[in-house]
PDB file of C-alpha atoms in Angstrom:
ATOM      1  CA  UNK A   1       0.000   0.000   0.000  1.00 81.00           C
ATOM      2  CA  UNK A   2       1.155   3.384  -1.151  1.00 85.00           C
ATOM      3  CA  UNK A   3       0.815   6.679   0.480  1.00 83.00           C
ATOM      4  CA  UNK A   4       2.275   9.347  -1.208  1.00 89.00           C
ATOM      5  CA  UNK A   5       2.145  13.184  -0.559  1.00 88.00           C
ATOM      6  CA  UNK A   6      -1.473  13.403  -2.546  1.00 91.00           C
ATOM      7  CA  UNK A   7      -3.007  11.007   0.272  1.00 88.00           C
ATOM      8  CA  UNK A   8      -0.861  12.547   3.043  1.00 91.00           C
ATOM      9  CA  UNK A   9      -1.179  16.298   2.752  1.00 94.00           C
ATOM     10  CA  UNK A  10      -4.957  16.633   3.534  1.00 93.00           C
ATOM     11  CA  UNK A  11      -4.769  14.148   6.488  1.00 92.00           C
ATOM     12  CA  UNK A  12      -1.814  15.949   7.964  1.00 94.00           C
ATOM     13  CA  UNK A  13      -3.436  19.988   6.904  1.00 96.00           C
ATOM     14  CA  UNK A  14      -6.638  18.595   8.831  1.00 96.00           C
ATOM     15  CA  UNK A  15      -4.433  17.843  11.803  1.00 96.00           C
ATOM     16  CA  UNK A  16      -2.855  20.695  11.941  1.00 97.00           C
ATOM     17  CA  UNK A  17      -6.085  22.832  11.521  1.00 97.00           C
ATOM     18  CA  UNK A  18      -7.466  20.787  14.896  1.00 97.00           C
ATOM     19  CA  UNK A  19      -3.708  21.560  16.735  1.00 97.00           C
ATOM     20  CA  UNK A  20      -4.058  25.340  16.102  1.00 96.00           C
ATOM     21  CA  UNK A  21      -7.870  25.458  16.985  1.00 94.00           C
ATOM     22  CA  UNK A  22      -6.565  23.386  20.147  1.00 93.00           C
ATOM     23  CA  UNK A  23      -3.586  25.587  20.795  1.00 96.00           C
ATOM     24  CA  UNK A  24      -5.760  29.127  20.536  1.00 96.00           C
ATOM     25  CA  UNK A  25      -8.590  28.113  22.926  1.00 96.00           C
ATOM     26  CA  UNK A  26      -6.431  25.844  25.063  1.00 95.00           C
ATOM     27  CA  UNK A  27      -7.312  27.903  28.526  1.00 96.00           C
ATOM     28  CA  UNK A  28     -11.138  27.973  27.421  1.00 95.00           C
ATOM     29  CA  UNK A  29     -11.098  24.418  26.156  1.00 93.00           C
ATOM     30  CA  UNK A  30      -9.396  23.520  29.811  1.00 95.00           C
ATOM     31  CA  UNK A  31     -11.433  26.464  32.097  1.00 96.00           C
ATOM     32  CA  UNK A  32     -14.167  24.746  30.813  1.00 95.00           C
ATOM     33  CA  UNK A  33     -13.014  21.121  31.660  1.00 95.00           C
ATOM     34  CA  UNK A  34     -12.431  22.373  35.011  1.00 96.00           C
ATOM     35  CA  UNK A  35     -15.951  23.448  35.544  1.00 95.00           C
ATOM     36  CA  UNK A  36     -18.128  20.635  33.950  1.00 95.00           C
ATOM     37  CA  UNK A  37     -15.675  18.394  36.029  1.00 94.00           C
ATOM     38  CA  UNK A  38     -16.275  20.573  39.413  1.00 93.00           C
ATOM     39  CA  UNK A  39     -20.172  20.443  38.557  1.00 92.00           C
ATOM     40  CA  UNK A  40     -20.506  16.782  38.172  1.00 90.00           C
ATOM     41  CA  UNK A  41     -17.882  15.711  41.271  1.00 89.00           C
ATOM     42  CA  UNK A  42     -20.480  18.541  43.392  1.00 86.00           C
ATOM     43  CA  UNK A  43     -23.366  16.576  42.351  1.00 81.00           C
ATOM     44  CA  UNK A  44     -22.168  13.811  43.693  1.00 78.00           C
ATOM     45  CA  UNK A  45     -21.125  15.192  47.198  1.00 75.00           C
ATOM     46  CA  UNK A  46     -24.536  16.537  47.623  1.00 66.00           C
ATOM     47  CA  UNK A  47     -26.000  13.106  47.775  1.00 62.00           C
TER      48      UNK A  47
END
């Protein structure tokens, strides 16, 4: 099986594009995280 640059460079430009969206929003993406993960262990300590 072959994979040659054709194959290769949309796979690895559509990776990328998720890293940088990843990258810009990381302290959003992990604020966020922190919050549904503090609202769901504070559920479960009110029982």
């Amino acid at each position: 099986m072959y994979i040659g640059p054709d194959t290769l460079m949309p796979v690895a430009s559509a990776f990328a594009a998720v890293a940088g969206f990843v990258l810009m929003f990381w302290r959003k993406l992990v604020g966020a995280a922190k919050m549904i993960a503090s609202r769901v262990t504070g559920m479960f300590a009110k029982r």
